[in-house]
Coordinates of C-alpha atoms in Angstrom, one line a residue:
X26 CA -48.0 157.7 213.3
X27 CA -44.5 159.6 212.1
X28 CA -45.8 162.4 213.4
X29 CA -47.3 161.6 216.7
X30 CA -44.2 160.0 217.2
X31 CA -42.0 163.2 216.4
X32 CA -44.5 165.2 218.5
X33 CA -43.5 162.8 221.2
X34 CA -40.4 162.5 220.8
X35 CA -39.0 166.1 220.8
X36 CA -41.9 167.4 223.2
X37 CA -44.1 169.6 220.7
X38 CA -47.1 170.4 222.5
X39 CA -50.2 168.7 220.8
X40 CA -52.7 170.9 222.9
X41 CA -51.3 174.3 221.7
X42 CA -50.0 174.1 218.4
X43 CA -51.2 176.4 215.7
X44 CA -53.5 174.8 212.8
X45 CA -52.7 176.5 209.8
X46 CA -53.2 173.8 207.3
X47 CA -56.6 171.0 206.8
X48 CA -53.7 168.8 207.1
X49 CA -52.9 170.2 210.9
X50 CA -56.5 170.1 211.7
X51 CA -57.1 166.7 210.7
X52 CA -53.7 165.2 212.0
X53 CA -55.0 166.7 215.5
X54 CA -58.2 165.4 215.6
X55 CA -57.0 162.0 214.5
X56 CA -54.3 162.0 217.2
X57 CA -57.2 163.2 220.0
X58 CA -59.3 160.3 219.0
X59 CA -56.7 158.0 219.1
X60 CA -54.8 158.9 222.2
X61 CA -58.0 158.9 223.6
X62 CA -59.1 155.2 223.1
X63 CA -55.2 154.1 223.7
X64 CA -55.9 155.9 227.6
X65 CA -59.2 153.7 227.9
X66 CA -57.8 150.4 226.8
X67 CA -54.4 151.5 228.7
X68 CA -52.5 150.8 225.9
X69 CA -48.8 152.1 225.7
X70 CA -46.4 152.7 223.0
X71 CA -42.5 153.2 223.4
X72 CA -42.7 157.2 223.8
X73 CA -44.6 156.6 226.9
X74 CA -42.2 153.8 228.3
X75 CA -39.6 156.5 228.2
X76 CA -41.8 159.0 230.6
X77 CA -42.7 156.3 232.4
X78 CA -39.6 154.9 233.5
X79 CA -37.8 158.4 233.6
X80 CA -40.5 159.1 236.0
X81 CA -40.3 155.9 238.2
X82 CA -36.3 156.9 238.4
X83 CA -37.1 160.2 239.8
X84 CA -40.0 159.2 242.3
X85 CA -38.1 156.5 243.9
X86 CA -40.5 153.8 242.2
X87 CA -37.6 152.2 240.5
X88 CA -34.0 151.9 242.2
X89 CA -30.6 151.1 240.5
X90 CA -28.9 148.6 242.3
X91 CA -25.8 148.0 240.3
X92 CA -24.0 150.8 238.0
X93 CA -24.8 151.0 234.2
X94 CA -22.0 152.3 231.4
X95 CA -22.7 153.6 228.8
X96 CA -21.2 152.7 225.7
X97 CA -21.5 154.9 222.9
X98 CA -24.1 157.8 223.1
X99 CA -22.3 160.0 221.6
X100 CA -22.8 163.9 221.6
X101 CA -25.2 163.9 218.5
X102 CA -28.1 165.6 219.3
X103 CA -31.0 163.3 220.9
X104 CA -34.3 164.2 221.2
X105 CA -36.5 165.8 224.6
X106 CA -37.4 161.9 225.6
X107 CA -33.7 160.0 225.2
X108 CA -32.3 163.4 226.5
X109 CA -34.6 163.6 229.6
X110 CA -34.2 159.7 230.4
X111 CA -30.2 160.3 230.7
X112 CA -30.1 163.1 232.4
X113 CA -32.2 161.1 234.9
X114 CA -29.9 158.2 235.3
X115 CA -27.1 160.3 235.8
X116 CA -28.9 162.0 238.6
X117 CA -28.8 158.7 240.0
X118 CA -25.1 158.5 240.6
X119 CA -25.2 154.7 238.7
X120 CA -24.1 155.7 235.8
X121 CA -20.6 155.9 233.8
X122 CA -19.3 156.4 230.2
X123 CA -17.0 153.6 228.4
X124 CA -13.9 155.4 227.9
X125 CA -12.6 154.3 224.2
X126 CA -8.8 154.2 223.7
X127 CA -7.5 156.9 221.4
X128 CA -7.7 155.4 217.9
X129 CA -5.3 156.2 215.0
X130 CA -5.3 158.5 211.9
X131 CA -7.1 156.1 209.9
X132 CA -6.7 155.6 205.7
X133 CA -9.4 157.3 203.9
X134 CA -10.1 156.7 200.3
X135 CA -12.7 158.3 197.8
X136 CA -13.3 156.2 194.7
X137 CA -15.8 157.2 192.0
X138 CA -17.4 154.8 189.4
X139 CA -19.0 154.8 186.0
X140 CA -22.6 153.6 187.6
X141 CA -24.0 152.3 190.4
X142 CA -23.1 148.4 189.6
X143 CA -19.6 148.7 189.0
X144 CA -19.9 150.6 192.8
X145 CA -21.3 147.9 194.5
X146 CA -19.3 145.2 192.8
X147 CA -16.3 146.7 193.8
X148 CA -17.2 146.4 197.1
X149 CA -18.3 142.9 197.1
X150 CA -14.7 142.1 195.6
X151 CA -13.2 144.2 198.5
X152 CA -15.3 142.2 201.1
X153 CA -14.7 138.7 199.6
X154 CA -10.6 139.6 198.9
X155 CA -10.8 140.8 203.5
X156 CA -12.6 137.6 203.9
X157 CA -10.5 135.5 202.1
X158 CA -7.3 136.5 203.6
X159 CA -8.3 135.5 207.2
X160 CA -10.0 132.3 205.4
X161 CA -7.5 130.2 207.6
X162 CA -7.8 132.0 211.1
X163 CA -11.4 132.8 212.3
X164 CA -9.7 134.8 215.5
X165 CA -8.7 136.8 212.6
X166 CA -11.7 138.1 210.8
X167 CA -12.0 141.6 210.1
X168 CA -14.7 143.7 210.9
X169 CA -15.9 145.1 207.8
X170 CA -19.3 147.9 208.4
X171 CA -20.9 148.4 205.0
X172 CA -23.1 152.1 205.2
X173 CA -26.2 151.6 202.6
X174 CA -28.6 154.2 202.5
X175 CA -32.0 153.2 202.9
X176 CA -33.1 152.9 199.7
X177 CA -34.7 149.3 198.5
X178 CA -33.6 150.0 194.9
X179 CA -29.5 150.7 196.4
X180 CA -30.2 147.6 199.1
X181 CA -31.3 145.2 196.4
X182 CA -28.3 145.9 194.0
X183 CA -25.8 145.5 197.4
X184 CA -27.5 142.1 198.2
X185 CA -26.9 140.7 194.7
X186 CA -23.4 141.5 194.4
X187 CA -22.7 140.1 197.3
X188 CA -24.7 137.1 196.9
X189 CA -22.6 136.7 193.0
X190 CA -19.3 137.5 194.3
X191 CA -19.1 136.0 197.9
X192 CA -21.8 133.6 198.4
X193 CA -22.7 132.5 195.5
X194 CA -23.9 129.2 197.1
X195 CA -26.8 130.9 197.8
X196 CA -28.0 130.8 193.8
X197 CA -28.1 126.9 194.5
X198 CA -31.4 125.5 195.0
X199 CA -29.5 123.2 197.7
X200 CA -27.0 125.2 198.6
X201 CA -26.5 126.8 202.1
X202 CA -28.1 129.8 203.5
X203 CA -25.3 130.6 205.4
X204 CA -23.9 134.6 204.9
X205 CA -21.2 136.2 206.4
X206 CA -22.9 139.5 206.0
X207 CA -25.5 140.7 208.5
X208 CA -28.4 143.4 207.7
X209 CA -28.8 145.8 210.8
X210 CA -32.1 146.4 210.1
X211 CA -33.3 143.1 208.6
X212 CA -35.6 142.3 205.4
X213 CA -39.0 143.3 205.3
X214 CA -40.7 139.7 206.8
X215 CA -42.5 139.0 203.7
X216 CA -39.9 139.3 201.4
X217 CA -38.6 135.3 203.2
X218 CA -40.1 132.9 200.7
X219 CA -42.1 130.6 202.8
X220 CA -43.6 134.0 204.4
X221 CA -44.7 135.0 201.3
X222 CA -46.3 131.9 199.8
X223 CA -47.7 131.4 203.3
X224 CA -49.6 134.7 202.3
X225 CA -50.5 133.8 198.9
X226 CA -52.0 130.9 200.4
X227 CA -54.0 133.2 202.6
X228 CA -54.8 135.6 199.8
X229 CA -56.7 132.5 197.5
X230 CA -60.5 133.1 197.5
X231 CA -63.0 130.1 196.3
X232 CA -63.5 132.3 193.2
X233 CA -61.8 135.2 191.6
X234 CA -58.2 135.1 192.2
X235 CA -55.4 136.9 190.4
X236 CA -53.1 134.7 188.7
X237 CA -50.1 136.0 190.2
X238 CA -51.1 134.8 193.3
X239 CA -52.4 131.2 191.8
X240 CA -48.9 130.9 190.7
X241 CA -46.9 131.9 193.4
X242 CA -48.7 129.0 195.2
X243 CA -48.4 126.6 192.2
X244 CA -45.0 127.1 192.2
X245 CA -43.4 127.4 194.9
X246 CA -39.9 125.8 195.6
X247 CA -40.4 125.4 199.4
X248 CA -44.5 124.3 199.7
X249 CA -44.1 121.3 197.7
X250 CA -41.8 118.0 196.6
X251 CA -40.0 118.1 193.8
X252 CA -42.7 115.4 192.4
X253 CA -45.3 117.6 193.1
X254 CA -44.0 120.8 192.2
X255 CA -43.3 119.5 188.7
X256 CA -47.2 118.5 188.3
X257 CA -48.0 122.3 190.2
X258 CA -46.2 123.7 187.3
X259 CA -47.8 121.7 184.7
X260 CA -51.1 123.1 186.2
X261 CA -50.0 126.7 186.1
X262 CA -48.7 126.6 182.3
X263 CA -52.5 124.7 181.9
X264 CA -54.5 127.9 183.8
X265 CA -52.1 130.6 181.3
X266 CA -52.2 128.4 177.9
X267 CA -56.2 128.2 178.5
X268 CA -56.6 132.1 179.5
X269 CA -58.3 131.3 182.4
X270 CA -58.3 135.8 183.6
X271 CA -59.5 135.2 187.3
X272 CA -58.9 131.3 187.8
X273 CA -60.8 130.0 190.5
X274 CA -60.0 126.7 193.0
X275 CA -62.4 124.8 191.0
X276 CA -61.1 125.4 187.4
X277 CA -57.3 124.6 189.5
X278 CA -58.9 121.4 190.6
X279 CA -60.5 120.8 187.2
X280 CA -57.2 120.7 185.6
X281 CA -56.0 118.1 188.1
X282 CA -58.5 115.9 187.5
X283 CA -56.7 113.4 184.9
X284 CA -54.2 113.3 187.3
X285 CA -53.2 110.4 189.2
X286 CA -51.4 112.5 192.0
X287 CA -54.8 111.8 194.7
X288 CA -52.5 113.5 197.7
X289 CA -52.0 117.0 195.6
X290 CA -55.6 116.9 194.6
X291 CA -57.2 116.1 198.4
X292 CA -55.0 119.0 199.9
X293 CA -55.9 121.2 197.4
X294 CA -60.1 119.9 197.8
X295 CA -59.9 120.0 201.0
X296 CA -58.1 124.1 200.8
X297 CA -61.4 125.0 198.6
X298 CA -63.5 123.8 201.1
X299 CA -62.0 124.9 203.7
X300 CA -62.8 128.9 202.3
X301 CA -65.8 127.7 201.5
X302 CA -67.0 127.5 204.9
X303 CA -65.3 130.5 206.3
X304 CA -67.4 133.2 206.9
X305 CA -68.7 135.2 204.1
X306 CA -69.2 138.7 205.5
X307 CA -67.1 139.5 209.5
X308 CA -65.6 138.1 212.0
X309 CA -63.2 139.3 214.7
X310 CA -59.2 139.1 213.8
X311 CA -59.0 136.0 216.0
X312 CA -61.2 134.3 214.0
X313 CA -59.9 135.3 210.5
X314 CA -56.5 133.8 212.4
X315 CA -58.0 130.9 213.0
X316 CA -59.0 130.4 209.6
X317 CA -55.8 131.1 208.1
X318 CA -53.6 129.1 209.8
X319 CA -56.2 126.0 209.1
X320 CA -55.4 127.1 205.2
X321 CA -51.6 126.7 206.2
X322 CA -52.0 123.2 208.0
X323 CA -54.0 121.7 204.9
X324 CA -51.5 122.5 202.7
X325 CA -48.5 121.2 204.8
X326 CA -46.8 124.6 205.3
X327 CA -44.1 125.5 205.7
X328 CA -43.4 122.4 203.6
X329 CA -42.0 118.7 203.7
X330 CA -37.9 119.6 203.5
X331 CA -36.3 120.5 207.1
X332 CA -35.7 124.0 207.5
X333 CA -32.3 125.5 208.2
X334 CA -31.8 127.7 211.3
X335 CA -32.5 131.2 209.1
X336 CA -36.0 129.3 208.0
X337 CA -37.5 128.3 211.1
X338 CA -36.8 131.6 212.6
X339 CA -38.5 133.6 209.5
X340 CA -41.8 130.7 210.2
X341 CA -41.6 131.3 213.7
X342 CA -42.0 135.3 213.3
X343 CA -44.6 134.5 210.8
X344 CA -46.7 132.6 213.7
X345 CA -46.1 135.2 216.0
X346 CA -47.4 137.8 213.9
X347 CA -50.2 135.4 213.0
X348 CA -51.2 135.2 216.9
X349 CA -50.5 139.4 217.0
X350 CA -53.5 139.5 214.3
X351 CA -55.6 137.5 216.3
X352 CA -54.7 139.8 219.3
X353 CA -56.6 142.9 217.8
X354 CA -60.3 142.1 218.6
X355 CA -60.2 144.6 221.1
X356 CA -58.5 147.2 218.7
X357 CA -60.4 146.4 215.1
X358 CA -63.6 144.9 216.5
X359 CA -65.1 142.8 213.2
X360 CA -63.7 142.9 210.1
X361 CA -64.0 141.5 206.6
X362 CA -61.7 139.0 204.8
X363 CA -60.1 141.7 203.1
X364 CA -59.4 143.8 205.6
X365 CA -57.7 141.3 207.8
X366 CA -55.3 140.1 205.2
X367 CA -54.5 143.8 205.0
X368 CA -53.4 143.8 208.3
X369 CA -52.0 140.6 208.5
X370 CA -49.8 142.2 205.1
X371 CA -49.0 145.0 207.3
X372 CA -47.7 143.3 210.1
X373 CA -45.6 141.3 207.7
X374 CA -43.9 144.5 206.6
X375 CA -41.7 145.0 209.9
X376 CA -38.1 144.3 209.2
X377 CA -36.8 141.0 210.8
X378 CA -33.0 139.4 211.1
X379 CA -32.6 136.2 212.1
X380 CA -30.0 135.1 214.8
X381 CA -26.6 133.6 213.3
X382 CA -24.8 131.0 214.7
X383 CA -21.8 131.5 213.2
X384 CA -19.4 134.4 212.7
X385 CA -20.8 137.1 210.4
X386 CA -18.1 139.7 210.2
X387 CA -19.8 142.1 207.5
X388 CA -22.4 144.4 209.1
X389 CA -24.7 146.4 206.6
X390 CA -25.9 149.8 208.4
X391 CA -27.8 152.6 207.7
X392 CA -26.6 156.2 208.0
X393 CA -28.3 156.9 210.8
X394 CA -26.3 154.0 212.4
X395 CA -23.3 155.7 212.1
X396 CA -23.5 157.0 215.7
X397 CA -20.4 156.4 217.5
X398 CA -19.0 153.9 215.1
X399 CA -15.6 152.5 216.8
X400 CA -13.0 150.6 214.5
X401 CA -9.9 150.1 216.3
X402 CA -7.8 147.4 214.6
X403 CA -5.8 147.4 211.8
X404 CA -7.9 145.3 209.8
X405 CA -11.2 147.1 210.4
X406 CA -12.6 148.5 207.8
X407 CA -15.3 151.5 206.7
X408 CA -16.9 151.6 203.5
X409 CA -19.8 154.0 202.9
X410 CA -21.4 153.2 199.9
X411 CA -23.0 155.8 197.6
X412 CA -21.4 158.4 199.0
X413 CA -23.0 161.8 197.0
X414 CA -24.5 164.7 197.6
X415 CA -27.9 163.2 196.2
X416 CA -27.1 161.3 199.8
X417 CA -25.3 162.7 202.7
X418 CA -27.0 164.9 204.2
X419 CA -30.2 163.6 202.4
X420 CA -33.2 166.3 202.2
X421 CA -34.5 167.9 205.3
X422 CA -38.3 166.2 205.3
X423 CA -40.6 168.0 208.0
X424 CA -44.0 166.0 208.6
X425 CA -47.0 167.6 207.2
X426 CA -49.3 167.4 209.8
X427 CA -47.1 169.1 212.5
X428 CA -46.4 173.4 211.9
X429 CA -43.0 173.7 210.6
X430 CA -41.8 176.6 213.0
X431 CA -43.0 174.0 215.9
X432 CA -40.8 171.6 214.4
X433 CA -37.6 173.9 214.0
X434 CA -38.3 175.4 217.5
X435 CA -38.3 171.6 219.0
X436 CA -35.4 171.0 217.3
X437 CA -36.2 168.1 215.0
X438 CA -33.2 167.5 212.6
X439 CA -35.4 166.6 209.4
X440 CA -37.2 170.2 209.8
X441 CA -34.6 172.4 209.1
X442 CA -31.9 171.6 206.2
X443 CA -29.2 173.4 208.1
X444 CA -30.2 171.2 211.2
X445 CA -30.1 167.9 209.3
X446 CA -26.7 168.9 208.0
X447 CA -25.0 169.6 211.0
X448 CA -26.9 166.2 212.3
X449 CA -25.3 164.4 209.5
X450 CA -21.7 166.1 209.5
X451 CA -21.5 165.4 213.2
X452 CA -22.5 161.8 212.4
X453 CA -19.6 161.1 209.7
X454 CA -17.0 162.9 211.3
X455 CA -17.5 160.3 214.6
X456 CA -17.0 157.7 212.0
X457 CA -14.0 158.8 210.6

């Protein structure tokens, strides 16, 4: 997919590209076959929407009525399809540039640290003293852009200094989920809590489940009631203190049986029954849907307690990838169990921010957001975390399946080290 998209992008010529590698001649058979079936089903994907529209602009299809500005777009280099689609709307005539006041000299400082921890707790305390000092005055907030490389490891270590040092409500079982901070790219969907117990709940077979999972369900903070979760944790420590390797429903069920809690033990009965009778060899993705969300209504998901704003966002993108699954008959045709929580899974892997609705005046961006980066107040500020070497540029990562000196010729950045570099220098020095 990187590399049809690449190929796309900077307009590398699928149809007459050399094949020195097996990787090459695979790659292009694999793109054929799938271009192919994408033309019969007429299915499009955003590289085409830019040829489309760039070509309804210059046949007279689609007209302009009111002028556009720009705002930003910078003179970093863009690739053949954003570079053809401008030059097209300013053939049109509608089209003008925001013109940004001249900003001052601003203050640069480099500071090194012992490790990585001390780094990022330094700029939690830097965040929470900016924060603090307009505590009184929202009009006053600063703007505060945080540059974290995309790394999970470097993301992971930023979002729990911040959560310890300026919203450390957030360690509170009750406490709010309210952040000042905002994520430009979002969190993986399945990382959200009730997301991933939703798919635990998904992944449960009749027999022959991993105990991770059994416990993930067993004890999860937002499925059940604080009655209930202390009996689901008193089930778990029964499953591990018996050795039970591969538990299955009925051995969960047998250890509820002296139990007097009859709601926890019907939801969880009628949950084993329930994949009982769903099919045992394929069925088309809108069917495993089906199923799956019956699994979720039995057990009361997303739970009993309301759910903040951030919450029912993260359930509602759940359901809508739940109904994209069930949308891919026509692409996956039957399918196992397996196979369509492994889709499901993948789906749940796109990166999702929730919509605020209050002030969050700390954006987290990656490098490559640095594009035309504008602070122009006095309390703005720029930090750029983990600035090394082992960093900025990065490394210059050609795809595999595409011939490198197609790659340099077309201008891709992540081809050619001294490309990437100039790519990144240009990108800093609009930032500062």
């Amino acid at each position: 997919m990187h590399a049809a998209r690449v190929a796309a992008q900077w307009g590398i010529d699928t149809q007459n590209i050399a094949t020195w590698t097996d990787e090459h001649r695979a790659w292009l058979g694999w793109h054929a076959q799938v271009r192919k079936r994408m033309q019969a089903q007429r299915w499009l994907v955003l590289e085409d929407l830019y040829v489309i529209v760039s070509q309804w602009l210059q046949n007279g299809t689609l007209k302009i009525s009111e002028p556009i500005t720009l705002h930003g777009f910078g003179d970093r280099p863009r690739n053949k399809l954003e570079q053809t689609l401008l030059n097209t709307l300013s053939a049109t005539g509608k089209i003008t540039r925001h013109i940004y006041d001249p900003i001052p000299q601003p203050s640069i400082t480099g500071i090194q640290f012992p490790d990585s921890r001390a780094e990022y707790r330094h700029i939690a305390r830097t965040v929470r003293e900016r924060l603090l000092a307009s505590i009184d005055d929202e009009n006053q907030l600063p703007r505060i852009l945080i540059v974290c490389p995309d790394n999970s490891d470097t993301q992971a270590s930023l979002q729990a200094a911040l959560t310890d040092l300026v919203a450390p409500w957030l360690r509170q079982s009750d406490g709010s989920d309210a952040i000042p901070w905002r994520w430009q790219n979002g969190h993986p969907l399945n990382e959200n809590p009730r997301v991933d117990v939703a798919l635990a709940l998904i992944t449960l077979d009749e027999y022959d489940n991993r105990p991770e999972v059994v416990s993930k369900v067993l004890l999860s903070a937002t499925l059940w009631s604080d009655e209930a979760r202390a009996l689901t944790a008193r089930v778990d420590y029964k499953l591990r203190d018996r050795g039970y390797p591969r538990p299955s429903m009925h051995a969960l069920l047998h250890e509820l049986y002296e139990d007097e809690h009859e709601a926890l033990k019907t939801r969880l009965a009628e949950l084993r029954d329930s994949i009982h009778a769903e099919p045992r060899s394929s069925a088309l993705p809108s069917e495993w849907a089906g199923h799956f969300a019956k699994r979720l209504e039995l057990m009361g998901w997303p739970g009993e307690s309301a759910l903040s704003s951030s919450a029912f966002q993260h359930v509602r993108e759940f359901r809508t990838e739940l109904a994209h699954l069930a949308s891919l008959d026509a692409m996956l045709g039957s399918i196992s169990r397996a196979n369509a929580r492994k889709w499901l899974n993948e789906l749940c892997q796109r990166r999702f921010t929730p919509r605020a609705e209050y002030q969050q005046p700390v954006h987290i961006i990656s490098p490559r957001d640095l594009d035309d980066v504008r602070l122009d107040q006095e309390t703005d500020l720029l930090i750029i975390a983990n600035a090394s070497a082992d960093t900025y540029p990065g490394t210059a990562t050609a795809t595999p399946f595409l011939p490198i000196d197609a790659q340099i010729a077309a201008g891709v950045p992540e081809a050619r080290a001294e490309t990437l570099l100039r790519q990144q220098q240009q990108l800093l020095g609009n930032a500062l």
